[in-house]
Amino acid sequence: MRLSRLVVLIPLSSACVTAYGCSPAPDPSNDISSRLAEDTGVEWAVRTDETNNEVRFLSPEKPVRIGEGTPEEMARAFFDHYRAQLHGTGAPDELRAMDPVVEDDGTTHVRFEHYLPGTNIPVLASASTAHFTGQGEVYYLQPGFRADLAHVSSKSAITEADAIERAVERASAECDAPGDSFETRGAELAVRGAERLPALLVWRVPMRAQAGSCTAPEVLVDATTGEVASLEETAQPLWDTNAKGFHFHHRGAKSDVKGIDVTKSGATYSLQSTGFSKVITRSYGTKADGKTPSYKDITTTTLGSWPSTNDVRGTEVDAHYHAMHALEFWKKGLPSVGLPARHGLDGRYGNTILIVHDNSKANSKGNNAYCAPSDGRFFKDAYLHFGDGDFRARGRFLPFAAAYDVVVHETAHAVTRHTSKLVYAFESGALNESFSDVMAAAAERALEGGGDAKNFLIGERMTTDGKGLRNMADPPSRGSGKDSVEDMLPCAVPSGAEEDGNDFCH
C-alpha cells in the first residue's frame, strides 16, 4: 500500500464544498489528493493499492463536511463526484446502501455493496464505506471500486446445474468427502471481486455441510470456462470493519478504525481469525490463587464494540489487527534479501496467541512486551504478551500492542526461535533483538508506506512523546534521550530472561 500526503492548494468556501459546484467535471488525469484539497480546504491522506492503483483509503487531516443531507446522501454524492479517480461508473445501481450503523454519540457508518452496473449481479468481497462524526463530518472513507469491471460480461456460458456439479466435484476432492455429503443451495451469478485478482464472472455455489475437512465450503466456478476459480470456507469471511483501536478510545483519533478477521459461534463473535495460521487474542488474568496466569477469550455480540477486561479499551483490536498483518508480512517474505515466505511463525501453520493487558510483575507491571513458549516448552503456537504501559500514571508508555512495529518485533522472536540457535544472552541475544528491530521496521514500511521518510524508530506509536523505544539511525539514543551503548544491550543477560518478560530490553 502507498501513503501519499499533499499540500492544501485552493481552499474553497463552504458553499462550494456542499454543492461540489465550484470544480470542473472529474478528470482522471488529476491526482485525487489534489482534488480533495481543492474541494475541502484540508489535507488528506490517501492510500492506493500499488498493484492496480485503486484507491482504498481516504482520510482528511481533521473531520470535514463533504455535503448536505443524510450521511448516506453525502457519501453517495462523494463517491459519484470522484468516480473517475475511484474507477466508478456513476451508474445509479452500482452502489446499493445497507442499513447505516449509528452509535450512541451520533457517529454514523455507511456501507454500500457493489453491483455490476446495469445488473443485479453482486461484486463479491467489495464494498465502499464512509464514516461520519456525530456532527455530520466525514473522518475517513474506504472505497471499494474495481477498475476492471468493464470487460466482465453478465452472460454465463455454462448452466447453473453444470456449475453446481463441478463445484461438488471440487469440494469432494479437496475436502476428502463423498459428493453426496454436500448439500447445495443453488447457485447465483456474481463477480469475483477479491483484491489483486482479476474481476471474473462466476457462479457462486454455497454448500451447507460438515464434510471431511471442510465446514460449509463455498465454490466459485468461472461462468465462461466452467473451471473452478476457488474453494473457500464460509466460516471464514467474517470481517469487523468497525473495530476501534486504543488511539480511538483514549487519544481522540477518530480514524483509528480497523478491519479485523473474526469468527462467530451462534450470536457471539470472538477475536479469532480464520485460515490455517490463526491469530487468537485473549486477555491476561490470574486464577483463584492470584498468581497463576489465566487467559480469557475476548468476545462480543455486537461487531465494532469489543469489551475490555480493564479501562484500557482498543488494545485487543490493535493486537489482533497488527498480528494479522504481521503474519501476512511473514507469508510474503522478502525475496530481495533472501527471506523466504513463512506460513505461521513456526513455518508450519502454527497459531499466534496474543495476550493483552498483561500488567503482571513478570511483564514489568505492563511496561513490556515479550514472546514466550507455552508452559515453558517449545510448542508450535507462539504466545506474545503485551502490557498496557504506564500512561494512566502519566508515564511514557502507551499499550505496547498499539504499535505495529512492536507486534512485528515480537513475532520476529518467534521466527528466530524456530530458525536459529541464537541463545538469548550476550552477543547472540543482541543479534536476536537486532533481527526483530530490522523486521519490525521493514514490515511497518511495507504496510504503511512513508515515501522518503525512512522509519528507523521502533515503538513510536506507543510512547507518549513519539520518540519510540529505540532509534536504529542512532542506536545509543534509543529515542529516549539516553546516550550509552550499554543502554542498547540490556539483552546481554543470562539465558532464560526472555521467558521472564525482559524481552523488549527496557
Short mmCIF file of N, CA and C in Angstrom, two decimals, residues 273-353:
data_model
loop_
_atom_site.label_atom_id
_atom_site.label_comp_id
_atom_site.label_asym_id
_atom_site.label_seq_id
_atom_site.Cartn_x
_atom_site.Cartn_y
_atom_site.Cartn_z
N SER A 273 -9.02 -15.19 14.28
CA SER A 273 -9.06 -15.13 12.83
C SER A 273 -9.25 -16.53 12.26
N THR A 274 -9.43 -16.60 10.95
CA THR A 274 -9.64 -17.88 10.30
C THR A 274 -8.43 -18.22 9.44
N GLY A 275 -8.49 -19.31 8.75
CA GLY A 275 -7.36 -19.73 7.95
C GLY A 275 -6.53 -20.76 8.70
N PHE A 276 -5.46 -21.20 8.08
CA PHE A 276 -4.65 -22.26 8.67
C PHE A 276 -3.80 -21.74 9.83
N SER A 277 -3.29 -20.53 9.72
CA SER A 277 -2.49 -19.93 10.80
C SER A 277 -3.34 -18.88 11.48
N LYS A 278 -3.92 -19.22 12.61
CA LYS A 278 -4.88 -18.34 13.26
C LYS A 278 -4.19 -17.32 14.17
N VAL A 279 -4.83 -16.16 14.29
CA VAL A 279 -4.47 -15.18 15.31
C VAL A 279 -5.57 -15.23 16.35
N ILE A 280 -5.22 -15.49 17.59
CA ILE A 280 -6.19 -15.60 18.67
C ILE A 280 -5.79 -14.60 19.76
N THR A 281 -6.67 -13.67 20.07
CA THR A 281 -6.36 -12.63 21.05
C THR A 281 -7.13 -12.88 22.34
N ARG A 282 -6.43 -12.88 23.45
CA ARG A 282 -7.03 -13.15 24.75
C ARG A 282 -6.57 -12.13 25.78
N SER A 283 -7.29 -12.04 26.88
CA SER A 283 -6.95 -11.12 27.96
C SER A 283 -6.22 -11.86 29.07
N TYR A 284 -5.25 -11.17 29.67
CA TYR A 284 -4.49 -11.74 30.76
C TYR A 284 -5.29 -11.67 32.06
N GLY A 285 -5.15 -12.69 32.87
CA GLY A 285 -5.77 -12.71 34.19
C GLY A 285 -5.06 -13.73 35.05
N THR A 286 -5.54 -13.94 36.25
CA THR A 286 -4.96 -14.95 37.13
C THR A 286 -6.07 -15.84 37.68
N LYS A 287 -5.67 -17.03 38.09
CA LYS A 287 -6.61 -17.97 38.68
C LYS A 287 -6.91 -17.56 40.12
N ALA A 288 -7.64 -18.40 40.84
CA ALA A 288 -8.08 -18.06 42.19
C ALA A 288 -6.93 -17.75 43.13
N ASP A 289 -5.76 -18.34 42.87
CA ASP A 289 -4.62 -18.09 43.76
C ASP A 289 -3.99 -16.72 43.56
N GLY A 290 -4.46 -16.01 42.52
CA GLY A 290 -3.95 -14.68 42.25
C GLY A 290 -2.56 -14.65 41.66
N LYS A 291 -1.99 -15.80 41.35
CA LYS A 291 -0.63 -15.87 40.83
C LYS A 291 -0.55 -16.59 39.48
N THR A 292 -1.26 -17.68 39.37
CA THR A 292 -1.18 -18.49 38.15
C THR A 292 -1.89 -17.78 37.00
N PRO A 293 -1.19 -17.54 35.88
CA PRO A 293 -1.81 -16.85 34.74
C PRO A 293 -3.03 -17.60 34.20
N SER A 294 -4.01 -16.84 33.77
CA SER A 294 -5.21 -17.39 33.15
C SER A 294 -5.61 -16.48 32.01
N TYR A 295 -5.86 -17.05 30.85
CA TYR A 295 -6.15 -16.26 29.66
C TYR A 295 -7.60 -16.44 29.24
N LYS A 296 -8.26 -15.32 28.97
CA LYS A 296 -9.69 -15.33 28.69
C LYS A 296 -9.96 -14.88 27.26
N ASP A 297 -10.79 -15.66 26.54
CA ASP A 297 -11.17 -15.28 25.19
C ASP A 297 -11.92 -13.96 25.21
N ILE A 298 -11.78 -13.18 24.15
CA ILE A 298 -12.43 -11.88 24.04
C ILE A 298 -13.60 -12.00 23.07
N THR A 299 -14.79 -11.75 23.54
CA THR A 299 -16.00 -11.95 22.73
C THR A 299 -16.90 -10.74 22.80
N THR A 300 -17.83 -10.68 21.85
CA THR A 300 -18.83 -9.61 21.82
C THR A 300 -20.05 -10.12 21.05
N THR A 301 -21.17 -9.50 21.28
CA THR A 301 -22.36 -9.82 20.49
C THR A 301 -22.64 -8.73 19.47
N THR A 302 -21.81 -7.68 19.47
CA THR A 302 -22.01 -6.56 18.55
C THR A 302 -20.69 -6.21 17.89
N LEU A 303 -20.59 -6.42 16.60
CA LEU A 303 -19.37 -6.06 15.89
C LEU A 303 -19.11 -4.57 16.03
N GLY A 304 -17.85 -4.20 16.17
CA GLY A 304 -17.49 -2.80 16.35
C GLY A 304 -17.39 -2.40 17.79
N SER A 305 -17.83 -3.28 18.71
CA SER A 305 -17.78 -2.96 20.13
C SER A 305 -17.16 -4.13 20.88
N TRP A 306 -15.84 -4.05 21.09
CA TRP A 306 -15.12 -5.12 21.76
C TRP A 306 -14.82 -4.71 23.20
N PRO A 307 -15.28 -5.51 24.17
CA PRO A 307 -15.10 -5.14 25.58
C PRO A 307 -13.66 -5.32 26.02
N SER A 308 -13.34 -4.70 27.15
CA SER A 308 -12.01 -4.80 27.72
C SER A 308 -12.13 -5.30 29.15
N THR A 309 -11.11 -6.03 29.60
CA THR A 309 -11.12 -6.51 30.97
C THR A 309 -10.70 -5.43 31.96
N ASN A 310 -10.24 -4.31 31.45
CA ASN A 310 -9.93 -3.17 32.33
C ASN A 310 -10.31 -1.89 31.59
N ASP A 311 -9.78 -0.77 32.01
CA ASP A 311 -10.21 0.51 31.43
C ASP A 311 -9.37 0.94 30.23
N VAL A 312 -8.56 0.03 29.69
CA VAL A 312 -7.75 0.35 28.51
C VAL A 312 -8.37 -0.33 27.30
N ARG A 313 -9.29 0.37 26.66
CA ARG A 313 -10.02 -0.22 25.54
C ARG A 313 -9.23 -0.09 24.24
N GLY A 314 -9.50 -0.98 23.32
CA GLY A 314 -8.92 -0.91 21.99
C GLY A 314 -7.63 -1.68 21.83
N THR A 315 -6.98 -2.02 22.95
CA THR A 315 -5.72 -2.77 22.87
C THR A 315 -5.94 -4.12 22.21
N GLU A 316 -7.07 -4.74 22.50
CA GLU A 316 -7.38 -6.04 21.91
C GLU A 316 -7.44 -5.95 20.39
N VAL A 317 -8.12 -4.91 19.91
CA VAL A 317 -8.26 -4.71 18.47
C VAL A 317 -6.90 -4.44 17.83
N ASP A 318 -6.10 -3.58 18.46
CA ASP A 318 -4.77 -3.26 17.93
C ASP A 318 -3.92 -4.52 17.80
N ALA A 319 -3.87 -5.31 18.86
CA ALA A 319 -3.05 -6.51 18.86
C ALA A 319 -3.49 -7.46 17.75
N HIS A 320 -4.79 -7.66 17.63
CA HIS A 320 -5.34 -8.59 16.63
C HIS A 320 -5.03 -8.10 15.22
N TYR A 321 -5.29 -6.84 14.97
CA TYR A 321 -5.06 -6.25 13.65
C TYR A 321 -3.58 -6.31 13.27
N HIS A 322 -2.73 -5.91 14.20
CA HIS A 322 -1.31 -5.87 13.90
C HIS A 322 -0.73 -7.27 13.69
N ALA A 323 -1.20 -8.24 14.46
CA ALA A 323 -0.71 -9.60 14.28
C ALA A 323 -1.18 -10.19 12.95
N MET A 324 -2.40 -9.87 12.54
CA MET A 324 -2.89 -10.32 11.24
C MET A 324 -1.95 -9.85 10.13
N HIS A 325 -1.61 -8.57 10.18
CA HIS A 325 -0.73 -8.02 9.13
C HIS A 325 0.70 -8.54 9.28
N ALA A 326 1.10 -8.82 10.51
CA ALA A 326 2.44 -9.37 10.71
C ALA A 326 2.54 -10.75 10.05
N LEU A 327 1.53 -11.58 10.24
CA LEU A 327 1.54 -12.91 9.62
C LEU A 327 1.53 -12.79 8.10
N GLU A 328 0.81 -11.80 7.59
CA GLU A 328 0.80 -11.58 6.14
C GLU A 328 2.19 -11.17 5.66
N PHE A 329 2.87 -10.36 6.45
CA PHE A 329 4.24 -9.95 6.11
C PHE A 329 5.16 -11.16 6.02
N TRP A 330 5.10 -12.03 7.02
CA TRP A 330 5.95 -13.22 7.00
C TRP A 330 5.55 -14.17 5.88
N LYS A 331 4.26 -14.20 5.56
CA LYS A 331 3.79 -15.08 4.49
C LYS A 331 4.35 -14.65 3.13
N LYS A 332 4.48 -13.34 2.93
CA LYS A 332 5.02 -12.83 1.68
C LYS A 332 6.54 -12.95 1.63
N GLY A 333 7.19 -12.80 2.79
CA GLY A 333 8.64 -12.85 2.83
C GLY A 333 9.28 -11.64 2.19
N LEU A 334 10.59 -11.66 2.11
CA LEU A 334 11.35 -10.60 1.46
C LEU A 334 12.34 -11.26 0.49
N PRO A 335 11.85 -11.66 -0.68
CA PRO A 335 12.70 -12.38 -1.63
C PRO A 335 13.96 -11.62 -2.01
N SER A 336 13.89 -10.28 -2.02
CA SER A 336 15.04 -9.50 -2.45
C SER A 336 16.24 -9.65 -1.53
N VAL A 337 16.00 -10.02 -0.28
CA VAL A 337 17.11 -10.22 0.65
C VAL A 337 17.21 -11.67 1.11
N GLY A 338 16.51 -12.55 0.40
CA GLY A 338 16.63 -13.97 0.70
C GLY A 338 15.78 -14.46 1.84
N LEU A 339 14.80 -13.67 2.30
CA LEU A 339 13.92 -14.12 3.38
C LEU A 339 12.73 -14.85 2.76
N PRO A 340 12.63 -16.16 2.94
CA PRO A 340 11.56 -16.92 2.29
C PRO A 340 10.20 -16.70 2.96
N ALA A 341 9.16 -17.03 2.24
CA ALA A 341 7.81 -16.94 2.79
C ALA A 341 7.63 -17.97 3.89
N ARG A 342 6.89 -17.58 4.94
CA ARG A 342 6.62 -18.49 6.06
C ARG A 342 5.13 -18.58 6.30
N HIS A 343 4.64 -19.78 6.56
CA HIS A 343 3.23 -19.98 6.89
C HIS A 343 3.14 -20.19 8.40
N GLY A 344 2.77 -19.14 9.09
CA GLY A 344 2.80 -19.19 10.55
C GLY A 344 4.20 -18.87 11.03
N LEU A 345 4.33 -18.43 12.28
CA LEU A 345 5.63 -18.02 12.79
C LEU A 345 6.58 -19.21 12.92
N ASP A 346 6.02 -20.40 13.08
CA ASP A 346 6.87 -21.59 13.16
C ASP A 346 7.16 -22.18 11.79
N GLY A 347 6.56 -21.61 10.73
CA GLY A 347 6.75 -22.14 9.39
C GLY A 347 5.91 -23.35 9.10
N ARG A 348 5.06 -23.76 10.05
CA ARG A 348 4.24 -24.97 9.90
C ARG A 348 2.78 -24.70 10.25
N TYR A 349 2.32 -23.50 9.94
CA TYR A 349 0.92 -23.11 10.14
C TYR A 349 0.53 -23.05 11.61
N GLY A 350 1.49 -22.81 12.49
CA GLY A 350 1.16 -22.67 13.90
C GLY A 350 0.36 -21.41 14.18
N ASN A 351 -0.38 -21.40 15.27
CA ASN A 351 -1.20 -20.25 15.65
C ASN A 351 -0.37 -19.21 16.39
N THR A 352 -0.85 -17.98 16.37
CA THR A 352 -0.24 -16.89 17.12
C THR A 352 -1.22 -16.46 18.20
N ILE A 353 -0.86 -16.66 19.46
CA ILE A 353 -1.72 -16.34 20.59
C ILE A 353 -1.26 -15.02 21.19
#
